[in-house]
Amino acid sequence: MRTLWRVMQREMSIFVRRPLLWIATIAIPLFSALFMSSIFGSGAIQEIPIGIVDEEFTTTSRSIVRMIDSSPTLSVTRHFTSSTEALAAIKQREIYGYVVLPHNLTRNMVQGSRAAIPYYYHYAFMSIGAQVESTLRTLLTLATVDPIVVTANELGVSESVVETFLEPTNSDTHPIGNASLNYSVYLTEPFFFIMFQIVMLITTVYILGTERANGREWLAAANGNIFTAIMGKSLPYVCTYTASGMAALWIMGRIGGLSLSWGMVGAMVGLVVASISLALFIYSLYPHMALVLSAVSMIGSLGATLSGVTFPINSMYPIFRHVALLLPIRHFTIITQNMLYTEGGYEAVWWHGALLATFCLLPLITATRLRKSIISGSYERSK
């Protein structure tokens, strides 16, 4: 224990002298958690800018514009004289959609003719595009029905009869796992920890790579025991990242509405240990900082897709479903989503927790190789 503490003290003195490590382990995670939690405001996408191409300029068309603009999701920010201008604004990302109110719209609606209201939306950003599409579809359906209801009332048909005819069935929607449709809940948490894993992988490789001129000194501090050397170097960062992760979860709970539990804290600690262990394993295979930094950056970036957050894993080719299991973030995502969306416990995903724990064994496999590279001097010569 005394030897381990000596190695840890050595590492903590290095940490204190390098402000870059403070930024990587404390500042970046906390700022990211605060930024991601607050970016959605109330938890839903609001005031998405859209445009209007009004070719009719009647009371009906103006009432449709007011109805769209009164929606909390959309905001009419631009009026255009043609679809060409509106399309150019979408391409410039000044707006994310536009509605065309065509000539003779009011007459067609009153006479019962087919009244089409075209609308266009930017779908390169799927979350925003889906929100614009669903909101416009709902609002414009109501807009086309309203004149028919008014005309039927003037002819003596009751409003309830007309509504029953126009809408013979009513939908009863029950979103499971996120009843409030809070974007912050199902986007902030996974994307933050994807970023968190990338930072941990890069930082671990950096602290190992900067030892190349002092590799023998590091090993000597551990009395030649490579396992003690690895543990003493890793533990300060495990503790720091765990504290930053807990603070980030607290921020997401207070600002983003994330439902917290001790199970999520446990999964976060597992992600921290597994990510640092994975970086240690990869670096020990070939202690060349520049190449390994590139490798772990690519592996961390793949987590955005292979975690299953941006695209369902079950829809991928089988080989990618298996490759995803090689990333700690995949197991962490399954565990936390099970807790957030199904209110389940570890019993449903225990084997993902077990696989996350097995990442801790990886540095043990390559520890001897790392020790040999330090003693032979190849560790110092790697650049």
PDB file of C-alpha atoms in Angstrom, residues 179-358:
ATOM      1  CA  ALA A 179     -44.103  10.729 -21.190  1.00  0.00           C
ATOM      2  CA  SER A 180     -43.245  14.443 -21.223  1.00  0.00           C
ATOM      3  CA  LEU A 181     -41.367  14.086 -24.541  1.00  0.00           C
ATOM      4  CA  ASN A 182     -38.435  15.816 -22.884  1.00  0.00           C
ATOM      5  CA  TYR A 183     -35.564  15.978 -25.376  1.00  0.00           C
ATOM      6  CA  SER A 184     -33.099  16.669 -22.603  1.00  0.00           C
ATOM      7  CA  VAL A 185     -33.823  13.302 -20.995  1.00  0.00           C
ATOM      8  CA  TYR A 186     -33.136  11.078 -23.969  1.00  0.00           C
ATOM      9  CA  LEU A 187     -30.473  13.161 -25.731  1.00  0.00           C
ATOM     10  CA  THR A 188     -28.390  14.934 -23.082  1.00  0.00           C
ATOM     11  CA  GLU A 189     -27.494  11.897 -20.984  1.00  0.00           C
ATOM     12  CA  PRO A 190     -26.264   9.533 -23.725  1.00  0.00           C
ATOM     13  CA  PHE A 191     -24.512  12.202 -25.792  1.00  0.00           C
ATOM     14  CA  PHE A 192     -22.769  13.613 -22.732  1.00  0.00           C
ATOM     15  CA  PHE A 193     -21.350  10.226 -21.785  1.00  0.00           C
ATOM     16  CA  ILE A 194     -20.294   9.505 -25.371  1.00  0.00           C
ATOM     17  CA  MET A 195     -18.263  12.720 -25.192  1.00  0.00           C
ATOM     18  CA  PHE A 196     -17.140  11.816 -21.670  1.00  0.00           C
ATOM     19  CA  GLN A 197     -15.716   8.490 -22.856  1.00  0.00           C
ATOM     20  CA  ILE A 198     -13.788  10.198 -25.682  1.00  0.00           C
ATOM     21  CA  VAL A 199     -12.217  12.651 -23.215  1.00  0.00           C
ATOM     22  CA  MET A 200     -11.247   9.847 -20.827  1.00  0.00           C
ATOM     23  CA  LEU A 201      -9.674   7.756 -23.597  1.00  0.00           C
ATOM     24  CA  ILE A 202      -7.639  10.683 -24.931  1.00  0.00           C
ATOM     25  CA  THR A 203      -6.564  11.890 -21.481  1.00  0.00           C
ATOM     26  CA  THR A 204      -5.383   8.424 -20.440  1.00  0.00           C
ATOM     27  CA  VAL A 205      -3.273   8.052 -23.581  1.00  0.00           C
ATOM     28  CA  TYR A 206      -1.862  11.541 -23.030  1.00  0.00           C
ATOM     29  CA  ILE A 207      -0.750  10.898 -19.431  1.00  0.00           C
ATOM     30  CA  LEU A 208       0.888   7.638 -20.525  1.00  0.00           C
ATOM     31  CA  GLY A 209       2.519   9.206 -23.572  1.00  0.00           C
ATOM     32  CA  THR A 210       4.025  12.079 -21.608  1.00  0.00           C
ATOM     33  CA  GLU A 211       5.826   9.524 -19.419  1.00  0.00           C
ATOM     34  CA  ARG A 212       8.027   8.392 -22.283  1.00  0.00           C
ATOM     35  CA  ALA A 213      10.957  10.451 -20.986  1.00  0.00           C
ATOM     36  CA  ASN A 214      10.419   9.260 -17.385  1.00  0.00           C
ATOM     37  CA  GLY A 215       9.259   5.701 -17.854  1.00  0.00           C
ATOM     38  CA  ARG A 216      12.001   4.159 -15.697  1.00  0.00           C
ATOM     39  CA  GLU A 217      11.390   6.738 -12.956  1.00  0.00           C
ATOM     40  CA  TRP A 218       7.684   5.874 -12.970  1.00  0.00           C
ATOM     41  CA  LEU A 219       8.460   2.151 -12.735  1.00  0.00           C
ATOM     42  CA  ALA A 220      11.059   2.747 -10.025  1.00  0.00           C
ATOM     43  CA  ALA A 221       8.505   4.578  -7.895  1.00  0.00           C
ATOM     44  CA  ALA A 222       6.515   1.318  -7.929  1.00  0.00           C
ATOM     45  CA  ASN A 223       9.587  -0.741  -7.004  1.00  0.00           C
ATOM     46  CA  GLY A 224       9.547  -2.289 -10.454  1.00  0.00           C
ATOM     47  CA  ASN A 225       6.004  -3.632 -10.094  1.00  0.00           C
ATOM     48  CA  ILE A 226       4.149  -2.691 -13.302  1.00  0.00           C
ATOM     49  CA  PHE A 227       0.748  -3.515 -11.809  1.00  0.00           C
ATOM     50  CA  THR A 228       1.334  -1.097  -8.941  1.00  0.00           C
ATOM     51  CA  ALA A 229       2.626   1.483 -11.431  1.00  0.00           C
ATOM     52  CA  ILE A 230      -0.504   1.188 -13.581  1.00  0.00           C
ATOM     53  CA  MET A 231      -2.873   1.296 -10.614  1.00  0.00           C
ATOM     54  CA  GLY A 232      -1.090   4.230  -8.987  1.00  0.00           C
ATOM     55  CA  LYS A 233      -1.175   6.238 -12.190  1.00  0.00           C
ATOM     56  CA  SER A 234      -4.811   5.404 -12.949  1.00  0.00           C
ATOM     57  CA  LEU A 235      -6.493   5.819  -9.563  1.00  0.00           C
ATOM     58  CA  PRO A 236      -6.209   9.640  -9.332  1.00  0.00           C
ATOM     59  CA  TYR A 237      -7.952   9.955 -12.698  1.00  0.00           C
ATOM     60  CA  VAL A 238     -10.556   7.341 -11.827  1.00  0.00           C
ATOM     61  CA  CYS A 239     -11.400   9.364  -8.709  1.00  0.00           C
ATOM     62  CA  THR A 240     -11.393  12.716 -10.526  1.00  0.00           C
ATOM     63  CA  TYR A 241     -13.529  11.499 -13.426  1.00  0.00           C
ATOM     64  CA  THR A 242     -15.913   9.778 -11.016  1.00  0.00           C
ATOM     65  CA  ALA A 243     -16.382  13.065  -9.144  1.00  0.00           C
ATOM     66  CA  SER A 244     -16.887  14.937 -12.429  1.00  0.00           C
ATOM     67  CA  GLY A 245     -19.354  12.279 -13.605  1.00  0.00           C
ATOM     68  CA  MET A 246     -21.375  12.514 -10.395  1.00  0.00           C
ATOM     69  CA  ALA A 247     -21.437  16.304 -10.675  1.00  0.00           C
ATOM     70  CA  ALA A 248     -22.570  15.992 -14.314  1.00  0.00           C
ATOM     71  CA  LEU A 249     -25.395  13.621 -13.322  1.00  0.00           C
ATOM     72  CA  TRP A 250     -26.466  16.092 -10.638  1.00  0.00           C
ATOM     73  CA  ILE A 251     -26.485  18.938 -13.182  1.00  0.00           C
ATOM     74  CA  MET A 252     -28.534  16.865 -15.634  1.00  0.00           C
ATOM     75  CA  GLY A 253     -30.952  16.007 -12.847  1.00  0.00           C
ATOM     76  CA  ARG A 254     -31.389  19.589 -11.657  1.00  0.00           C
ATOM     77  CA  ILE A 255     -31.532  21.314 -15.048  1.00  0.00           C
ATOM     78  CA  GLY A 256     -32.394  18.618 -17.583  1.00  0.00           C
ATOM     79  CA  GLY A 257     -34.985  16.699 -15.581  1.00  0.00           C
ATOM     80  CA  LEU A 258     -32.999  13.448 -15.615  1.00  0.00           C
ATOM     81  CA  SER A 259     -34.269  10.850 -13.160  1.00  0.00           C
ATOM     82  CA  LEU A 260     -31.254   9.860 -11.073  1.00  0.00           C
ATOM     83  CA  SER A 261     -30.581   6.675  -9.137  1.00  0.00           C
ATOM     84  CA  TRP A 262     -27.650   5.022  -7.431  1.00  0.00           C
ATOM     85  CA  GLY A 263     -27.752   2.412 -10.181  1.00  0.00           C
ATOM     86  CA  MET A 264     -26.880   5.110 -12.729  1.00  0.00           C
ATOM     87  CA  VAL A 265     -24.031   6.293 -10.512  1.00  0.00           C
ATOM     88  CA  GLY A 266     -22.725   2.727 -10.385  1.00  0.00           C
ATOM     89  CA  ALA A 267     -22.938   2.415 -14.168  1.00  0.00           C
ATOM     90  CA  MET A 268     -21.087   5.718 -14.531  1.00  0.00           C
ATOM     91  CA  VAL A 269     -18.266   4.504 -12.269  1.00  0.00           C
ATOM     92  CA  GLY A 270     -18.098   1.338 -14.377  1.00  0.00           C
ATOM     93  CA  LEU A 271     -17.820   3.441 -17.541  1.00  0.00           C
ATOM     94  CA  VAL A 272     -14.984   5.499 -16.042  1.00  0.00           C
ATOM     95  CA  VAL A 273     -12.948   2.453 -14.991  1.00  0.00           C
ATOM     96  CA  ALA A 274     -13.660   0.592 -18.251  1.00  0.00           C
ATOM     97  CA  SER A 275     -12.713   3.545 -20.475  1.00  0.00           C
ATOM     98  CA  ILE A 276      -9.408   4.162 -18.680  1.00  0.00           C
ATOM     99  CA  SER A 277      -8.671   0.425 -18.751  1.00  0.00           C
ATOM    100  CA  LEU A 278      -9.381   0.246 -22.493  1.00  0.00           C
ATOM    101  CA  ALA A 279      -7.004   3.152 -23.167  1.00  0.00           C
ATOM    102  CA  LEU A 280      -4.302   1.512 -21.033  1.00  0.00           C
ATOM    103  CA  PHE A 281      -4.735  -1.745 -22.942  1.00  0.00           C
ATOM    104  CA  ILE A 282      -4.484  -0.112 -26.384  1.00  0.00           C
ATOM    105  CA  TYR A 283      -1.455   2.003 -25.419  1.00  0.00           C
ATOM    106  CA  SER A 284       0.354  -0.995 -23.938  1.00  0.00           C
ATOM    107  CA  LEU A 285       0.002  -2.874 -27.229  1.00  0.00           C
ATOM    108  CA  TYR A 286       2.001  -0.212 -29.046  1.00  0.00           C
ATOM    109  CA  PRO A 287       3.267   2.730 -26.924  1.00  0.00           C
ATOM    110  CA  HIS A 288       3.231   5.359 -29.642  1.00  0.00           C
ATOM    111  CA  MET A 289       1.223   8.362 -28.426  1.00  0.00           C
ATOM    112  CA  ALA A 290       0.351   9.970 -31.778  1.00  0.00           C
ATOM    113  CA  LEU A 291      -0.932   6.754 -33.320  1.00  0.00           C
ATOM    114  CA  VAL A 292      -2.809   5.636 -30.225  1.00  0.00           C
ATOM    115  CA  LEU A 293      -4.419   9.064 -29.818  1.00  0.00           C
ATOM    116  CA  SER A 294      -5.791   8.711 -33.340  1.00  0.00           C
ATOM    117  CA  ALA A 295      -6.974   5.189 -32.613  1.00  0.00           C
ATOM    118  CA  VAL A 296      -8.822   6.019 -29.381  1.00  0.00           C
ATOM    119  CA  SER A 297     -10.350   9.137 -30.952  1.00  0.00           C
ATOM    120  CA  MET A 298     -11.799   6.987 -33.711  1.00  0.00           C
ATOM    121  CA  ILE A 299     -12.994   4.355 -31.238  1.00  0.00           C
ATOM    122  CA  GLY A 300     -14.617   7.005 -29.062  1.00  0.00           C
ATOM    123  CA  SER A 301     -16.320   8.629 -32.060  1.00  0.00           C
ATOM    124  CA  LEU A 302     -17.741   5.265 -33.139  1.00  0.00           C
ATOM    125  CA  GLY A 303     -19.499   5.178 -29.786  1.00  0.00           C
ATOM    126  CA  ALA A 304     -22.009   7.757 -31.074  1.00  0.00           C
ATOM    127  CA  THR A 305     -23.327   5.148 -33.518  1.00  0.00           C
ATOM    128  CA  LEU A 306     -22.421   1.828 -31.917  1.00  0.00           C
ATOM    129  CA  SER A 307     -23.934   2.835 -28.585  1.00  0.00           C
ATOM    130  CA  GLY A 308     -27.334   2.594 -30.250  1.00  0.00           C
ATOM    131  CA  VAL A 309     -28.280   6.220 -29.536  1.00  0.00           C
ATOM    132  CA  THR A 310     -28.335   7.563 -33.102  1.00  0.00           C
ATOM    133  CA  PHE A 311     -29.291   4.358 -34.931  1.00  0.00           C
ATOM    134  CA  PRO A 312     -30.876   1.143 -33.599  1.00  0.00           C
ATOM    135  CA  ILE A 313     -28.281  -1.592 -33.145  1.00  0.00           C
ATOM    136  CA  ASN A 314     -30.740  -4.331 -34.145  1.00  0.00           C
ATOM    137  CA  SER A 315     -31.035  -2.771 -37.612  1.00  0.00           C
ATOM    138  CA  MET A 316     -27.271  -2.934 -38.237  1.00  0.00           C
ATOM    139  CA  TYR A 317     -25.414  -5.801 -39.868  1.00  0.00           C
ATOM    140  CA  PRO A 318     -24.634  -8.597 -37.357  1.00  0.00           C
ATOM    141  CA  ILE A 319     -20.902  -7.873 -37.404  1.00  0.00           C
ATOM    142  CA  PHE A 320     -21.478  -4.319 -36.160  1.00  0.00           C
ATOM    143  CA  ARG A 321     -23.806  -5.540 -33.436  1.00  0.00           C
ATOM    144  CA  HIS A 322     -20.951  -7.690 -32.141  1.00  0.00           C
ATOM    145  CA  VAL A 323     -18.340  -4.949 -32.557  1.00  0.00           C
ATOM    146  CA  ALA A 324     -20.517  -2.639 -30.459  1.00  0.00           C
ATOM    147  CA  LEU A 325     -20.014  -4.976 -27.494  1.00  0.00           C
ATOM    148  CA  LEU A 326     -16.293  -4.131 -27.578  1.00  0.00           C
ATOM    149  CA  LEU A 327     -17.051  -0.545 -26.479  1.00  0.00           C
ATOM    150  CA  PRO A 328     -17.781   0.338 -22.833  1.00  0.00           C
ATOM    151  CA  ILE A 329     -20.278   3.006 -23.907  1.00  0.00           C
ATOM    152  CA  ARG A 330     -22.555   0.372 -25.467  1.00  0.00           C
ATOM    153  CA  HIS A 331     -22.959  -1.504 -22.184  1.00  0.00           C
ATOM    154  CA  PHE A 332     -23.333   1.738 -20.236  1.00  0.00           C
ATOM    155  CA  THR A 333     -26.054   2.962 -22.614  1.00  0.00           C
ATOM    156  CA  ILE A 334     -28.046  -0.270 -22.326  1.00  0.00           C
ATOM    157  CA  ILE A 335     -27.842  -0.186 -18.519  1.00  0.00           C
ATOM    158  CA  THR A 336     -28.862   3.463 -18.147  1.00  0.00           C
ATOM    159  CA  GLN A 337     -31.617   3.347 -20.780  1.00  0.00           C
ATOM    160  CA  ASN A 338     -33.056   0.316 -19.036  1.00  0.00           C
ATOM    161  CA  MET A 339     -33.201   2.338 -15.823  1.00  0.00           C
ATOM    162  CA  LEU A 340     -34.526   5.514 -17.435  1.00  0.00           C
ATOM    163  CA  TYR A 341     -37.109   4.130 -19.845  1.00  0.00           C
ATOM    164  CA  THR A 342     -38.277   0.843 -18.346  1.00  0.00           C
ATOM    165  CA  GLU A 343     -37.657   1.537 -14.656  1.00  0.00           C
ATOM    166  CA  GLY A 344     -35.805  -1.754 -14.562  1.00  0.00           C
ATOM    167  CA  GLY A 345     -32.956  -2.744 -12.318  1.00  0.00           C
ATOM    168  CA  TYR A 346     -29.662  -4.497 -12.816  1.00  0.00           C
ATOM    169  CA  GLU A 347     -31.355  -7.889 -13.012  1.00  0.00           C
ATOM    170  CA  ALA A 348     -32.478  -7.170 -16.579  1.00  0.00           C
ATOM    171  CA  VAL A 349     -29.038  -6.051 -17.785  1.00  0.00           C
ATOM    172  CA  TRP A 350     -26.703  -7.717 -15.316  1.00  0.00           C
ATOM    173  CA  TRP A 351     -24.589  -9.300 -18.010  1.00  0.00           C
ATOM    174  CA  HIS A 352     -23.877  -5.896 -19.546  1.00  0.00           C
ATOM    175  CA  GLY A 353     -22.665  -4.803 -16.124  1.00  0.00           C
ATOM    176  CA  ALA A 354     -20.490  -7.905 -15.962  1.00  0.00           C
ATOM    177  CA  LEU A 355     -19.014  -7.207 -19.407  1.00  0.00           C
ATOM    178  CA  LEU A 356     -18.365  -3.602 -18.404  1.00  0.00           C
ATOM    179  CA  ALA A 357     -16.454  -4.881 -15.377  1.00  0.00           C
ATOM    180  CA  THR A 358     -14.326  -7.233 -17.507  1.00  0.00           C
TER     181      THR A 358
END
